[in-house]
Short mmCIF file of C-alpha atoms and ligand atoms in Angstrom, two decimals:
data_model
loop_
_atom_site.label_atom_id
_atom_site.label_comp_id
_atom_site.label_asym_id
_atom_site.label_seq_id
_atom_site.Cartn_x
_atom_site.Cartn_y
_atom_site.Cartn_z
CA MET A 17 98.53 116.39 127.11
CA ALA A 18 97.15 115.09 123.83
CA ARG A 19 98.29 116.84 120.68
CA ARG A 20 95.13 117.53 118.81
CA LEU A 21 95.01 119.06 115.28
CA THR A 22 91.63 119.82 113.76
CA VAL A 23 91.72 119.11 110.04
CA GLY A 24 89.35 119.81 107.17
CA ALA A 25 89.39 117.79 103.98
CA ALA A 26 88.06 120.14 101.37
CA GLN A 27 86.76 117.98 98.56
CA LEU A 28 86.17 119.90 95.32
CA GLY A 29 83.52 119.19 92.69
CA PRO A 30 84.46 119.35 89.07
CA ILE A 31 86.46 122.27 87.53
CA GLN A 32 85.60 122.75 83.93
CA ARG A 33 88.00 124.00 81.34
CA LYS A 34 86.17 127.32 81.08
CA ASP A 35 86.45 128.02 84.75
CA SER A 36 88.86 130.79 85.59
CA ARG A 37 91.54 130.60 88.33
CA ALA A 38 89.74 133.42 90.10
CA GLN A 39 86.52 131.41 90.22
CA VAL A 40 88.29 128.43 91.50
CA VAL A 41 90.14 130.40 94.13
CA GLN A 42 86.79 131.87 95.36
CA ARG A 43 85.53 128.21 95.83
CA LEU A 44 88.70 127.35 97.82
CA ILE A 45 88.21 130.43 99.94
CA ALA A 46 84.49 129.66 100.65
CA LEU A 47 85.70 126.08 101.92
CA LEU A 48 88.44 127.87 103.97
CA ARG A 49 85.88 130.04 105.60
CA ARG A 50 83.62 127.08 106.30
CA ALA A 51 86.58 125.29 107.80
CA HIS A 52 87.29 128.25 110.06
CA GLY A 53 83.71 128.11 111.26
CA MET A 54 84.32 124.56 112.28
CA GLY A 55 87.54 125.20 114.08
CA CYS A 56 89.94 123.81 111.51
CA GLU A 57 93.65 124.60 111.83
CA LEU A 58 94.59 122.89 108.51
CA VAL A 59 92.71 122.44 105.33
CA VAL A 60 93.56 119.87 102.65
CA PHE A 61 92.63 120.50 98.97
CA PRO A 62 92.90 118.12 96.08
CA GLU A 63 95.59 117.40 93.53
CA LEU A 64 95.70 120.09 90.74
CA ALA A 65 93.16 122.04 92.60
CA LEU A 66 93.30 125.13 90.47
CA THR A 67 92.27 123.81 87.07
CA THR A 68 90.53 120.93 85.41
CA PHE A 69 92.51 117.63 85.17
CA PHE A 70 94.34 118.81 81.94
CA PRO A 71 96.39 115.50 81.38
CA ARG A 72 93.16 114.03 79.95
CA TRP A 73 94.02 115.93 76.70
CA PHE A 74 96.71 115.44 74.14
CA MET A 75 98.50 118.76 73.57
CA THR A 76 101.53 119.61 71.66
CA GLU A 77 101.85 123.48 71.93
CA ARG A 78 103.92 124.64 74.95
CA ALA A 79 101.98 127.76 75.37
CA GLU A 80 98.65 125.82 75.47
CA ILE A 81 100.06 123.40 78.10
CA ASP A 82 101.75 126.10 80.19
CA ARG A 83 98.38 127.82 80.68
CA PHE A 84 97.59 125.18 83.27
CA PHE A 85 100.79 125.77 85.26
CA GLU A 86 101.62 128.23 88.01
CA ALA A 87 104.85 130.16 87.47
CA SER A 88 104.92 131.37 91.06
CA MET A 89 103.33 130.35 94.24
CA PRO A 90 101.61 132.50 95.49
CA GLY A 91 100.93 134.10 92.21
CA PRO A 92 98.53 137.02 91.32
CA GLU A 93 95.57 134.67 91.24
CA THR A 94 96.42 132.55 94.27
CA GLN A 95 97.34 135.40 96.55
CA PRO A 96 93.81 135.96 97.76
CA LEU A 97 93.79 132.36 99.07
CA PHE A 98 97.07 132.94 100.88
CA ASP A 99 95.73 136.32 102.30
CA GLU A 100 92.54 134.80 103.55
CA ALA A 101 94.20 131.82 105.07
CA ARG A 102 96.59 133.99 106.93
CA ARG A 103 93.79 136.32 108.15
CA LEU A 104 91.85 133.28 109.35
CA ARG A 105 95.01 131.69 110.82
CA ILE A 106 94.41 128.42 108.84
CA GLY A 107 97.17 126.45 107.24
CA PHE A 108 96.49 124.45 104.00
CA TYR A 109 97.84 121.82 101.59
CA LEU A 110 97.31 122.67 97.90
CA GLY A 111 97.91 120.53 94.73
CA TYR A 112 98.88 122.52 91.63
CA ALA A 113 100.80 122.27 88.46
CA GLU A 114 104.18 123.86 89.10
CA MET A 115 106.45 125.60 86.50
CA ALA A 116 109.98 125.82 87.77
CA GLY A 117 112.24 127.23 85.00
CA ASP A 118 112.18 124.57 82.21
CA LYS A 119 110.85 121.93 84.60
CA ARG A 120 107.12 121.09 85.03
CA TYR A 121 105.97 119.21 88.15
CA ASN A 122 102.75 117.88 89.70
CA SER A 123 103.22 119.44 93.06
CA ALA A 124 101.71 120.06 96.45
CA ILE A 125 102.70 122.79 99.05
CA LEU A 126 102.05 122.86 102.71
CA VAL A 127 101.41 126.39 104.03
CA GLU A 128 101.56 127.25 107.84
CA ARG A 129 99.00 129.39 109.63
CA ASP A 130 101.22 132.44 109.25
CA GLY A 131 101.22 132.03 105.44
CA SER A 132 104.72 130.75 105.06
CA ILE A 133 105.38 127.72 102.78
CA VAL A 134 106.57 124.94 104.92
CA GLY A 135 107.48 122.60 102.03
CA THR A 136 106.91 121.49 98.50
CA TYR A 137 106.37 117.94 97.30
CA ARG A 138 106.70 116.99 93.62
CA LYS A 139 104.73 113.86 92.71
CA VAL A 140 106.87 110.61 92.55
CA HIS A 141 104.37 108.08 90.95
CA LEU A 142 103.19 109.66 87.60
CA PRO A 143 100.69 107.32 86.15
CA GLY A 144 99.42 106.98 82.60
CA HIS A 145 101.37 107.44 79.36
CA ALA A 146 103.53 109.91 77.47
CA GLU A 147 102.13 109.52 73.93
CA HIS A 148 98.75 110.02 72.36
CA GLU A 149 96.60 106.86 72.64
CA PRO A 150 93.54 107.71 70.48
CA TRP A 151 91.82 104.45 71.45
CA ARG A 152 91.19 105.78 74.89
CA ARG A 153 88.01 107.71 75.59
CA PHE A 154 90.18 110.28 77.39
CA GLN A 155 93.98 110.40 77.86
CA HIS A 156 96.07 110.22 81.08
CA LEU A 157 99.22 112.10 80.02
CA GLU A 158 100.89 112.71 83.28
CA LYS A 159 104.10 111.05 81.99
CA ARG A 160 104.12 113.64 79.09
CA TYR A 161 103.43 116.83 80.92
CA PHE A 162 105.28 116.32 84.31
CA ASP A 163 108.89 115.77 85.14
CA GLU A 164 110.13 113.15 87.48
CA SER A 165 110.12 114.25 91.23
CA ASP A 166 113.38 115.73 92.58
CA THR A 167 111.95 115.91 96.08
CA GLY A 168 110.99 112.27 96.86
CA PHE A 169 108.92 111.64 100.06
CA LYS A 170 109.73 113.99 102.86
CA VAL A 171 108.21 114.97 106.08
CA TRP A 172 108.11 118.35 107.93
CA ARG A 173 107.64 119.43 111.56
CA ALA A 174 104.55 121.65 111.27
CA PHE A 175 101.12 122.12 112.86
CA GLY A 176 102.59 120.66 116.21
CA GLY A 177 103.36 117.24 114.52
CA ILE A 178 105.30 115.61 111.65
CA ILE A 179 103.49 115.89 108.34
CA GLY A 180 104.03 114.22 105.06
CA MET A 181 102.66 114.82 101.58
CA ALA A 182 101.81 112.69 98.60
CA LEU A 183 99.67 112.93 95.40
CA CYS A 184 97.00 110.75 93.98
CA ASN A 185 98.59 107.67 92.39
CA ASP A 186 101.17 107.65 95.24
CA ARG A 187 98.40 106.43 97.60
CA ARG A 188 98.37 103.05 95.71
CA TRP A 189 102.02 102.21 96.58
CA PRO A 190 102.91 101.02 100.01
CA GLU A 191 106.32 102.47 99.59
CA THR A 192 104.82 106.00 99.66
CA TYR A 193 103.64 105.62 103.29
CA ARG A 194 106.55 103.55 104.50
CA VAL A 195 109.24 105.98 103.37
CA MET A 196 107.43 108.75 105.19
CA SER A 197 106.66 106.87 108.25
CA LEU A 198 110.35 105.80 108.53
CA GLN A 199 110.90 109.53 109.00
CA GLY A 200 108.31 109.65 111.71
CA ALA A 201 105.29 110.78 109.78
CA GLU A 202 102.25 111.25 111.92
CA MET A 203 99.93 112.52 109.33
CA ILE A 204 100.01 112.11 105.46
CA LEU A 205 98.10 114.62 103.29
CA LEU A 206 97.10 113.36 99.90
CA GLY A 207 94.89 114.99 97.17
CA TYR A 208 93.69 113.07 94.12
CA ASN A 209 91.91 113.19 90.79
CA THR A 210 90.71 109.69 89.87
CA PRO A 211 88.47 108.95 86.98
CA VAL A 212 85.87 106.16 87.67
CA HIS A 213 86.99 104.57 84.47
CA ASN A 214 90.43 103.31 83.72
CA PRO A 215 90.60 102.72 79.98
CA PRO A 216 93.28 99.95 80.15
CA ALA A 217 91.41 98.10 82.87
CA PRO A 218 87.64 98.73 82.54
CA ASP A 219 86.98 95.74 84.78
CA HIS A 220 88.29 97.73 87.69
CA ASP A 221 85.84 100.55 87.22
CA ALA A 222 83.20 99.19 89.61
CA LEU A 223 85.99 98.91 92.22
CA SER A 224 87.42 102.43 91.99
CA LEU A 225 85.89 103.75 95.21
CA TYR A 226 86.62 100.44 97.10
CA HIS A 227 90.34 100.60 96.07
CA ASN A 228 90.58 104.24 97.02
CA GLY A 229 89.44 103.49 100.61
CA LEU A 230 91.52 100.21 100.72
CA VAL A 231 94.78 101.71 99.92
CA MET A 232 94.51 104.71 102.11
CA GLN A 233 93.21 102.83 105.12
CA ALA A 234 95.89 100.21 104.67
CA GLY A 235 98.52 102.89 104.52
CA ALA A 236 97.28 104.45 107.61
CA TYR A 237 97.07 101.21 109.58
CA GLN A 238 100.40 99.73 108.49
CA ASN A 239 102.29 102.83 109.35
CA GLY A 240 100.37 104.07 112.43
CA CYS A 241 99.63 107.48 111.01
CA TRP A 242 96.71 109.60 110.04
CA VAL A 243 95.91 109.83 106.30
CA VAL A 244 93.82 112.60 104.86
CA GLY A 245 92.73 111.89 101.42
CA VAL A 246 90.89 114.51 99.26
CA ALA A 247 89.23 114.22 96.00
CA LYS A 248 88.40 116.41 93.05
CA ALA A 249 85.21 114.59 92.13
CA GLY A 250 82.14 114.56 89.91
CA ASN A 251 81.74 115.04 86.20
CA GLU A 252 84.58 116.94 84.86
CA GLU A 253 84.53 117.63 81.10
CA ASP A 254 82.36 114.50 80.65
CA VAL A 255 84.75 112.35 82.72
CA PRO A 256 83.25 111.03 85.93
CA MET A 257 85.72 111.08 88.80
CA ILE A 258 85.31 109.40 92.24
CA GLY A 259 84.73 111.32 95.51
CA GLY A 260 85.30 109.23 98.60
CA SER A 261 87.40 111.88 100.49
CA GLN A 262 88.22 110.64 103.96
CA ILE A 263 90.16 111.27 107.14
CA ILE A 264 91.67 108.07 108.32
CA ALA A 265 92.78 107.40 111.87
CA PRO A 266 96.00 105.29 112.56
CA SER A 267 93.74 102.43 113.33
CA GLY A 268 92.74 102.35 109.62
CA LEU A 269 89.23 103.45 110.49
CA PRO A 270 87.86 106.50 108.57
CA VAL A 271 86.55 109.02 111.05
CA ALA A 272 85.10 111.33 108.46
CA GLN A 273 83.91 110.67 104.95
CA ALA A 274 82.50 112.77 102.18
CA THR A 275 78.94 111.81 101.03
CA GLY A 276 78.75 113.65 97.67
CA GLU A 277 80.81 114.57 94.64
CA GLY A 278 80.68 118.31 94.99
CA ASP A 279 82.45 120.88 97.01
CA GLU A 280 82.29 119.41 100.48
CA LEU A 281 84.07 119.91 103.76
CA ILE A 282 84.60 117.08 106.27
CA VAL A 283 86.29 117.71 109.56
CA ALA A 284 88.02 115.63 112.18
CA CYS A 285 89.78 116.41 115.42
CA CYS A 286 92.89 114.35 115.14
CA ASP A 287 95.02 113.21 118.12
CA LEU A 288 98.54 113.16 116.65
CA ASP A 289 99.55 110.70 119.41
CA ALA A 290 96.95 108.08 118.34
CA GLY A 291 99.64 106.48 116.22
CA LEU A 292 101.75 105.64 119.13
CA SER A 293 100.02 102.43 120.20
CA TYR A 294 100.52 101.09 116.70
CA LYS A 295 104.09 102.28 116.35
CA SER A 296 105.07 100.84 119.77
CA THR A 297 103.41 97.45 119.33
CA THR A 298 102.47 95.73 116.02
CA PHE A 299 104.36 98.20 113.80
CA ASN A 300 107.34 98.89 116.09
CA PHE A 301 109.55 99.24 113.17
CA ALA A 302 112.88 99.27 115.08
CA ARG A 303 111.93 96.07 116.77
CA HIS A 304 110.19 94.05 114.06
CA ARG A 305 111.21 95.32 110.58
CA MET A 306 113.61 93.04 108.66
CA PRO A 307 115.22 95.42 106.10
CA GLN A 308 117.96 92.80 105.41
CA HIS A 309 115.26 90.72 103.53
CA TYR A 310 113.76 93.79 101.73
CA GLY A 311 116.57 94.56 99.31
CA LEU A 312 114.70 93.72 96.13
CA ILE A 313 112.26 96.64 96.97
CA THR A 314 114.93 99.16 95.96
CA SER A 315 117.26 96.99 93.66
CA ARG A 316 114.56 95.65 91.30
CA LYS A 317 111.89 97.60 89.53
CA GLY A 318 109.62 95.09 87.69
CA ALA A 319 108.65 91.55 88.88
CA GLU A 320 111.00 88.74 87.61
CA PRO A 321 109.42 85.47 88.21
CA PRO A 322 111.76 82.39 88.44
CA PRO A 323 112.49 80.52 85.14
N1 LIG B 147 95.89 111.66 89.22
C1 LIG B 147 96.09 110.29 89.30
O1 LIG B 147 97.25 109.96 89.60
N2 LIG B 147 95.27 109.45 89.02
C2 LIG B 147 95.49 108.05 88.96
C3 LIG B 147 94.71 107.52 87.91
C4 LIG B 147 95.19 106.18 87.52
S1 LIG B 147 94.74 105.61 86.09
C5 LIG B 147 95.99 106.05 84.99
C6 LIG B 147 95.13 107.44 90.27
O2 LIG B 147 95.87 106.46 90.66
O3 LIG B 147 94.01 107.65 90.78
#
């Protein structure tokens, strides 16, 4: 019997700095209810889904920075989301800024239909820079505000399948998908915040949406797994961000795609066994991978061309 999981990708439109957590949580709950009406068992929200994308600003005061972080999950402001999800018997993936003692992470959690937290993922690939770069129209200070991941890439048995999590910039790196597919990932959940404009490489701007689809579709196909990519999109604090949320089959083909840049739900009924024909033929890892020739992947960080 096919293992089917009905998944909703709950794209968010912009969250402005003045928007309260309570307002944002109400938007998430509205999407959750819509997802329930469409038969979803799992809803995927974006990266840093509770606030504006604050790494765009240089800040020095700890208290000012910490306002964007959650000291507990659920906390008083997110409890209504957990309560409603449990009432509706829907699970969810949520990206948020996590405060853990004196550490700060860009994190995502996976919550089961009974409201229990299945797992936490802390972002591995933190893009951008750590110091103020005033020449940029806006900053990208993830390397300043977030600590290095201590979780790495893991997968969990949940929702009747094997589920992995990643966040935004992770989707551009083939290692992200491969490390999880080597653990049997059948579906990878991935929220993102991607400005259309990349200050160090403005010549890439026109390709932002194309690259978004390219990397997630390649990740799905080359690893025989579903990829659910979900944006926070639209004009946030005068910074335009891409949409392009999509649910991608193990074939690499998107089966559902967002059309706008606001709050939008797209849904697909995913056969978790659909990756088997890829994993047992072209991408039969045990048969065809040649890890003895891949040593540089982990032993070397930057490219070193021959003399
Ligand atoms: N949030 C995040 O990781 N965004 C990055 C922007 C890259 S430009 C520094 C991304 O890869 O989409």
